[in-house]
Amino acid sequence: DFAESKFTLYFLAYCHEQLPETREEKNKYIFSREAVLELTHNWGTQDDPNFQYHNGNKDPRGFGHIAISVDNIEAACARFEKCGVNFIKKLQDGKMNNIAFISDPDGYWVEIVACGVD
C-alpha cells in the first residue's frame, strides 16, 4: 500500500519459489521476472456510487485487452470452458484458429495465445 498517495499495487506473475521477506527484496524479485502484470487500485472509486468501468472494447474505444500465452492453448481453452468462463471468441471461431478471447467478470477481454505464436 502507498497510503500517502492513496493507491495499492498488485503484481501477478508466476513465482517459482518463496517470495523474499523485505519490500526491497520483493521489488527486486518482482521486476526481474520474465512476465509481470501490475494492477493499480486507486482508492476511493469503491465509495463513489456513480463510478463506472469502461472496458475499452465499446465506443469510445480505448484500452482493448491484455494477452497471456499458454503452453497448450487447446487444453487451456477446454479448462476455461469447463470452469464456465465467458468466451468472446473460441479457437474454432473466425479465420484465426490460433487465438481465443475470454472476458473477466468485469467484461475486460483477455486474449489467449500459444507460446511462440506471433
mmCIF file with all atom_site columns, C-alpha atoms in Angstrom:
data_model
loop_
_atom_site.group_PDB
_atom_site.id
_atom_site.type_symbol
_atom_site.label_atom_id
_atom_site.label_alt_id
_atom_site.label_comp_id
_atom_site.label_asym_id
_atom_site.label_entity_id
_atom_site.label_seq_id
_atom_site.pdbx_PDB_ins_code
_atom_site.Cartn_x
_atom_site.Cartn_y
_atom_site.Cartn_z
_atom_site.occupancy
_atom_site.B_iso_or_equiv
_atom_site.pdbx_formal_charge
_atom_site.auth_seq_id
_atom_site.auth_comp_id
_atom_site.auth_asym_id
_atom_site.auth_atom_id
_atom_site.pdbx_PDB_model_num
ATOM 1   C CA . ASP A 1 1   ? 0.000   0.000   0.000   1.00 0.00 ? 1   ASP A CA 1
ATOM 2   C CA . PHE A 1 2   ? 1.038   3.567   -0.718  1.00 0.00 ? 2   PHE A CA 1
ATOM 3   C CA . ALA A 1 3   ? -1.185  5.301   1.830   1.00 0.00 ? 3   ALA A CA 1
ATOM 4   C CA . GLU A 1 4   ? 0.321   8.732   1.251   1.00 0.00 ? 4   GLU A CA 1
ATOM 5   C CA . SER A 1 5   ? -0.631  8.539   -2.450  1.00 0.00 ? 5   SER A CA 1
ATOM 6   C CA . LYS A 1 6   ? -3.842  6.544   -1.861  1.00 0.00 ? 6   LYS A CA 1
ATOM 7   C CA . PHE A 1 7   ? -3.194  3.544   -4.090  1.00 0.00 ? 7   PHE A CA 1
ATOM 8   C CA . THR A 1 8   ? -2.304  -0.130  -3.825  1.00 0.00 ? 8   THR A CA 1
ATOM 9   C CA . LEU A 1 9   ? -0.256  -2.159  -6.300  1.00 0.00 ? 9   LEU A CA 1
ATOM 10  C CA . TYR A 1 10  ? -0.889  -5.823  -7.058  1.00 0.00 ? 10  TYR A CA 1
ATOM 11  C CA . PHE A 1 11  ? 1.501   -7.932  -9.110  1.00 0.00 ? 11  PHE A CA 1
ATOM 12  C CA . LEU A 1 12  ? 0.531   -11.073 -10.988 1.00 0.00 ? 12  LEU A CA 1
ATOM 13  C CA . ALA A 1 13  ? 3.385   -13.352 -12.001 1.00 0.00 ? 13  ALA A CA 1
ATOM 14  C CA . TYR A 1 14  ? 4.424   -16.969 -11.959 1.00 0.00 ? 14  TYR A CA 1
ATOM 15  C CA . CYS A 1 15  ? 6.526   -17.392 -8.837  1.00 0.00 ? 15  CYS A CA 1
ATOM 16  C CA . HIS A 1 16  ? 8.716   -20.453 -8.809  1.00 0.00 ? 16  HIS A CA 1
ATOM 17  C CA . GLU A 1 17  ? 9.969   -20.001 -5.281  1.00 0.00 ? 17  GLU A CA 1
ATOM 18  C CA . GLN A 1 18  ? 9.048   -18.367 -1.980  1.00 0.00 ? 18  GLN A CA 1
ATOM 19  C CA . LEU A 1 19  ? 8.830   -14.564 -2.129  1.00 0.00 ? 19  LEU A CA 1
ATOM 20  C CA . PRO A 1 20  ? 11.542  -12.650 -0.262  1.00 0.00 ? 20  PRO A CA 1
ATOM 21  C CA . GLU A 1 21  ? 10.641  -11.054 3.060   1.00 0.00 ? 21  GLU A CA 1
ATOM 22  C CA . THR A 1 22  ? 11.655  -7.403  2.754   1.00 0.00 ? 22  THR A CA 1
ATOM 23  C CA . ARG A 1 23  ? 9.994   -4.830  0.488   1.00 0.00 ? 23  ARG A CA 1
ATOM 24  C CA . GLU A 1 24  ? 13.332  -4.063  -1.198  1.00 0.00 ? 24  GLU A CA 1
ATOM 25  C CA . GLU A 1 25  ? 13.979  -7.752  -1.942  1.00 0.00 ? 25  GLU A CA 1
ATOM 26  C CA . LYS A 1 26  ? 10.394  -8.207  -3.165  1.00 0.00 ? 26  LYS A CA 1
ATOM 27  C CA . ASN A 1 27  ? 10.706  -5.255  -5.570  1.00 0.00 ? 27  ASN A CA 1
ATOM 28  C CA . LYS A 1 28  ? 13.970  -6.620  -6.962  1.00 0.00 ? 28  LYS A CA 1
ATOM 29  C CA . TYR A 1 29  ? 12.409  -10.077 -7.388  1.00 0.00 ? 29  TYR A CA 1
ATOM 30  C CA . ILE A 1 30  ? 9.155   -8.829  -8.965  1.00 0.00 ? 30  ILE A CA 1
ATOM 31  C CA . PHE A 1 31  ? 10.843  -6.580  -11.505 1.00 0.00 ? 31  PHE A CA 1
ATOM 32  C CA . SER A 1 32  ? 13.318  -9.281  -12.531 1.00 0.00 ? 32  SER A CA 1
ATOM 33  C CA . ARG A 1 33  ? 10.574  -11.765 -13.515 1.00 0.00 ? 33  ARG A CA 1
ATOM 34  C CA . GLU A 1 34  ? 10.072  -12.838 -17.128 1.00 0.00 ? 34  GLU A CA 1
ATOM 35  C CA . ALA A 1 35  ? 6.476   -11.555 -17.096 1.00 0.00 ? 35  ALA A CA 1
ATOM 36  C CA . VAL A 1 36  ? 4.626   -9.412  -14.598 1.00 0.00 ? 36  VAL A CA 1
ATOM 37  C CA . LEU A 1 37  ? 1.219   -7.788  -14.773 1.00 0.00 ? 37  LEU A CA 1
ATOM 38  C CA . GLU A 1 38  ? 0.895   -4.819  -12.434 1.00 0.00 ? 38  GLU A CA 1
ATOM 39  C CA . LEU A 1 39  ? -2.586  -3.781  -11.350 1.00 0.00 ? 39  LEU A CA 1
ATOM 40  C CA . THR A 1 40  ? -3.154  -0.468  -9.597  1.00 0.00 ? 40  THR A CA 1
ATOM 41  C CA . HIS A 1 41  ? -6.087  0.204   -7.295  1.00 0.00 ? 41  HIS A CA 1
ATOM 42  C CA . ASN A 1 42  ? -6.633  3.943   -6.854  1.00 0.00 ? 42  ASN A CA 1
ATOM 43  C CA . TRP A 1 43  ? -8.503  4.330   -3.599  1.00 0.00 ? 43  TRP A CA 1
ATOM 44  C CA . GLY A 1 44  ? -11.934 5.919   -3.489  1.00 0.00 ? 44  GLY A CA 1
ATOM 45  C CA . THR A 1 45  ? -13.718 4.502   -6.523  1.00 0.00 ? 45  THR A CA 1
ATOM 46  C CA . GLN A 1 46  ? -15.301 1.786   -4.374  1.00 0.00 ? 46  GLN A CA 1
ATOM 47  C CA . ASP A 1 47  ? -17.113 4.524   -2.410  1.00 0.00 ? 47  ASP A CA 1
ATOM 48  C CA . ASP A 1 48  ? -18.333 6.502   -5.453  1.00 0.00 ? 48  ASP A CA 1
ATOM 49  C CA . PRO A 1 49  ? -21.908 5.439   -6.304  1.00 0.00 ? 49  PRO A CA 1
ATOM 50  C CA . ASN A 1 50  ? -21.574 6.955   -9.804  1.00 0.00 ? 50  ASN A CA 1
ATOM 51  C CA . PHE A 1 51  ? -18.304 5.219   -10.690 1.00 0.00 ? 51  PHE A CA 1
ATOM 52  C CA . GLN A 1 52  ? -18.494 3.035   -13.818 1.00 0.00 ? 52  GLN A CA 1
ATOM 53  C CA . TYR A 1 53  ? -15.951 0.846   -15.565 1.00 0.00 ? 53  TYR A CA 1
ATOM 54  C CA . HIS A 1 54  ? -15.320 1.214   -19.263 1.00 0.00 ? 54  HIS A CA 1
ATOM 55  C CA . ASN A 1 55  ? -13.504 -1.755  -20.746 1.00 0.00 ? 55  ASN A CA 1
ATOM 56  C CA . GLY A 1 56  ? -12.385 -0.038  -23.948 1.00 0.00 ? 56  GLY A CA 1
ATOM 57  C CA . ASN A 1 57  ? -13.947 -2.580  -26.307 1.00 0.00 ? 57  ASN A CA 1
ATOM 58  C CA . LYS A 1 58  ? -17.072 -0.478  -26.840 1.00 0.00 ? 58  LYS A CA 1
ATOM 59  C CA . ASP A 1 59  ? -17.273 3.113   -28.034 1.00 0.00 ? 59  ASP A CA 1
ATOM 60  C CA . PRO A 1 60  ? -15.463 5.248   -27.232 1.00 0.00 ? 60  PRO A CA 1
ATOM 61  C CA . ARG A 1 61  ? -12.643 2.789   -27.864 1.00 0.00 ? 61  ARG A CA 1
ATOM 62  C CA . GLY A 1 62  ? -9.570  2.935   -25.666 1.00 0.00 ? 62  GLY A CA 1
ATOM 63  C CA . PHE A 1 63  ? -7.747  0.193   -23.820 1.00 0.00 ? 63  PHE A CA 1
ATOM 64  C CA . GLY A 1 64  ? -8.559  -3.059  -25.592 1.00 0.00 ? 64  GLY A CA 1
ATOM 65  C CA . HIS A 1 65  ? -7.189  -6.101  -23.807 1.00 0.00 ? 65  HIS A CA 1
ATOM 66  C CA . ILE A 1 66  ? -4.266  -7.959  -22.322 1.00 0.00 ? 66  ILE A CA 1
ATOM 67  C CA . ALA A 1 67  ? -2.915  -11.260 -23.637 1.00 0.00 ? 67  ALA A CA 1
ATOM 68  C CA . ILE A 1 68  ? -1.489  -14.293 -21.906 1.00 0.00 ? 68  ILE A CA 1
ATOM 69  C CA . SER A 1 69  ? 0.478   -17.084 -23.513 1.00 0.00 ? 69  SER A CA 1
ATOM 70  C CA . VAL A 1 70  ? -0.067  -20.715 -22.592 1.00 0.00 ? 70  VAL A CA 1
ATOM 71  C CA . ASP A 1 71  ? 1.846   -23.894 -23.401 1.00 0.00 ? 71  ASP A CA 1
ATOM 72  C CA . ASN A 1 72  ? -1.222  -25.755 -24.688 1.00 0.00 ? 72  ASN A CA 1
ATOM 73  C CA . ILE A 1 73  ? -3.968  -23.478 -25.981 1.00 0.00 ? 73  ILE A CA 1
ATOM 74  C CA . GLU A 1 74  ? -6.456  -26.291 -26.604 1.00 0.00 ? 74  GLU A CA 1
ATOM 75  C CA . ALA A 1 75  ? -6.099  -27.575 -23.022 1.00 0.00 ? 75  ALA A CA 1
ATOM 76  C CA . ALA A 1 76  ? -6.308  -24.030 -21.617 1.00 0.00 ? 76  ALA A CA 1
ATOM 77  C CA . CYS A 1 77  ? -9.491  -23.287 -23.576 1.00 0.00 ? 77  CYS A CA 1
ATOM 78  C CA . ALA A 1 78  ? -11.013 -26.608 -22.521 1.00 0.00 ? 78  ALA A CA 1
ATOM 79  C CA . ARG A 1 79  ? -10.306 -25.713 -18.891 1.00 0.00 ? 79  ARG A CA 1
ATOM 80  C CA . PHE A 1 80  ? -11.818 -22.225 -19.305 1.00 0.00 ? 80  PHE A CA 1
ATOM 81  C CA . GLU A 1 81  ? -14.906 -23.822 -20.863 1.00 0.00 ? 81  GLU A CA 1
ATOM 82  C CA . LYS A 1 82  ? -15.181 -26.360 -18.020 1.00 0.00 ? 82  LYS A CA 1
ATOM 83  C CA . CYS A 1 83  ? -14.927 -23.521 -15.480 1.00 0.00 ? 83  CYS A CA 1
ATOM 84  C CA . GLY A 1 84  ? -17.744 -21.592 -17.168 1.00 0.00 ? 84  GLY A CA 1
ATOM 85  C CA . VAL A 1 85  ? -15.580 -18.706 -18.393 1.00 0.00 ? 85  VAL A CA 1
ATOM 86  C CA . ASN A 1 86  ? -17.302 -16.406 -20.899 1.00 0.00 ? 86  ASN A CA 1
ATOM 87  C CA . PHE A 1 87  ? -15.748 -16.648 -24.368 1.00 0.00 ? 87  PHE A CA 1
ATOM 88  C CA . ILE A 1 88  ? -15.672 -13.644 -26.695 1.00 0.00 ? 88  ILE A CA 1
ATOM 89  C CA . LYS A 1 89  ? -14.055 -15.793 -29.414 1.00 0.00 ? 89  LYS A CA 1
ATOM 90  C CA . LYS A 1 90  ? -13.377 -19.535 -29.263 1.00 0.00 ? 90  LYS A CA 1
ATOM 91  C CA . LEU A 1 91  ? -10.474 -21.161 -31.113 1.00 0.00 ? 91  LEU A CA 1
ATOM 92  C CA . GLN A 1 92  ? -12.703 -22.502 -33.887 1.00 0.00 ? 92  GLN A CA 1
ATOM 93  C CA . ASP A 1 93  ? -14.490 -19.160 -34.455 1.00 0.00 ? 93  ASP A CA 1
ATOM 94  C CA . GLY A 1 94  ? -13.452 -16.981 -37.375 1.00 0.00 ? 94  GLY A CA 1
ATOM 95  C CA . LYS A 1 95  ? -10.336 -17.220 -39.509 1.00 0.00 ? 95  LYS A CA 1
ATOM 96  C CA . MET A 1 96  ? -7.737  -17.065 -36.734 1.00 0.00 ? 96  MET A CA 1
ATOM 97  C CA . ASN A 1 97  ? -7.729  -20.534 -35.180 1.00 0.00 ? 97  ASN A CA 1
ATOM 98  C CA . ASN A 1 98  ? -4.638  -19.906 -33.058 1.00 0.00 ? 98  ASN A CA 1
ATOM 99  C CA . ILE A 1 99  ? -6.143  -17.393 -30.601 1.00 0.00 ? 99  ILE A CA 1
ATOM 100 C CA . ALA A 1 100 ? -9.117  -17.182 -28.293 1.00 0.00 ? 100 ALA A CA 1
ATOM 101 C CA . PHE A 1 101 ? -10.639 -14.341 -26.305 1.00 0.00 ? 101 PHE A CA 1
ATOM 102 C CA . ILE A 1 102 ? -12.317 -14.682 -22.925 1.00 0.00 ? 102 ILE A CA 1
ATOM 103 C CA . SER A 1 103 ? -13.672 -11.994 -20.615 1.00 0.00 ? 103 SER A CA 1
ATOM 104 C CA . ASP A 1 104 ? -13.141 -11.460 -16.933 1.00 0.00 ? 104 ASP A CA 1
ATOM 105 C CA . PRO A 1 105 ? -16.082 -10.811 -14.567 1.00 0.00 ? 105 PRO A CA 1
ATOM 106 C CA . ASP A 1 106 ? -15.882 -7.048  -15.292 1.00 0.00 ? 106 ASP A CA 1
ATOM 107 C CA . GLY A 1 107 ? -16.065 -7.562  -19.056 1.00 0.00 ? 107 GLY A CA 1
ATOM 108 C CA . TYR A 1 108 ? -12.388 -6.965  -19.812 1.00 0.00 ? 108 TYR A CA 1
ATOM 109 C CA . TRP A 1 109 ? -11.095 -9.050  -22.706 1.00 0.00 ? 109 TRP A CA 1
ATOM 110 C CA . VAL A 1 110 ? -8.188  -11.441 -22.253 1.00 0.00 ? 110 VAL A CA 1
ATOM 111 C CA . GLU A 1 111 ? -6.517  -12.861 -25.364 1.00 0.00 ? 111 GLU A CA 1
ATOM 112 C CA . ILE A 1 112 ? -5.215  -16.415 -25.077 1.00 0.00 ? 112 ILE A CA 1
ATOM 113 C CA . VAL A 1 113 ? -2.283  -17.288 -27.359 1.00 0.00 ? 113 VAL A CA 1
ATOM 114 C CA . ALA A 1 114 ? 0.016   -20.284 -27.638 1.00 0.00 ? 114 ALA A CA 1
ATOM 115 C CA . CYS A 1 115 ? 3.638   -19.755 -26.593 1.00 0.00 ? 115 CYS A CA 1
ATOM 116 C CA . GLY A 1 116 ? 5.771   -18.881 -29.597 1.00 0.00 ? 116 GLY A CA 1
ATOM 117 C CA . VAL A 1 117 ? 2.854   -17.779 -31.820 1.00 0.00 ? 117 VAL A CA 1
ATOM 118 C CA . ASP A 1 118 ? 3.190   -14.368 -33.496 1.00 0.00 ? 118 ASP A CA 1
#
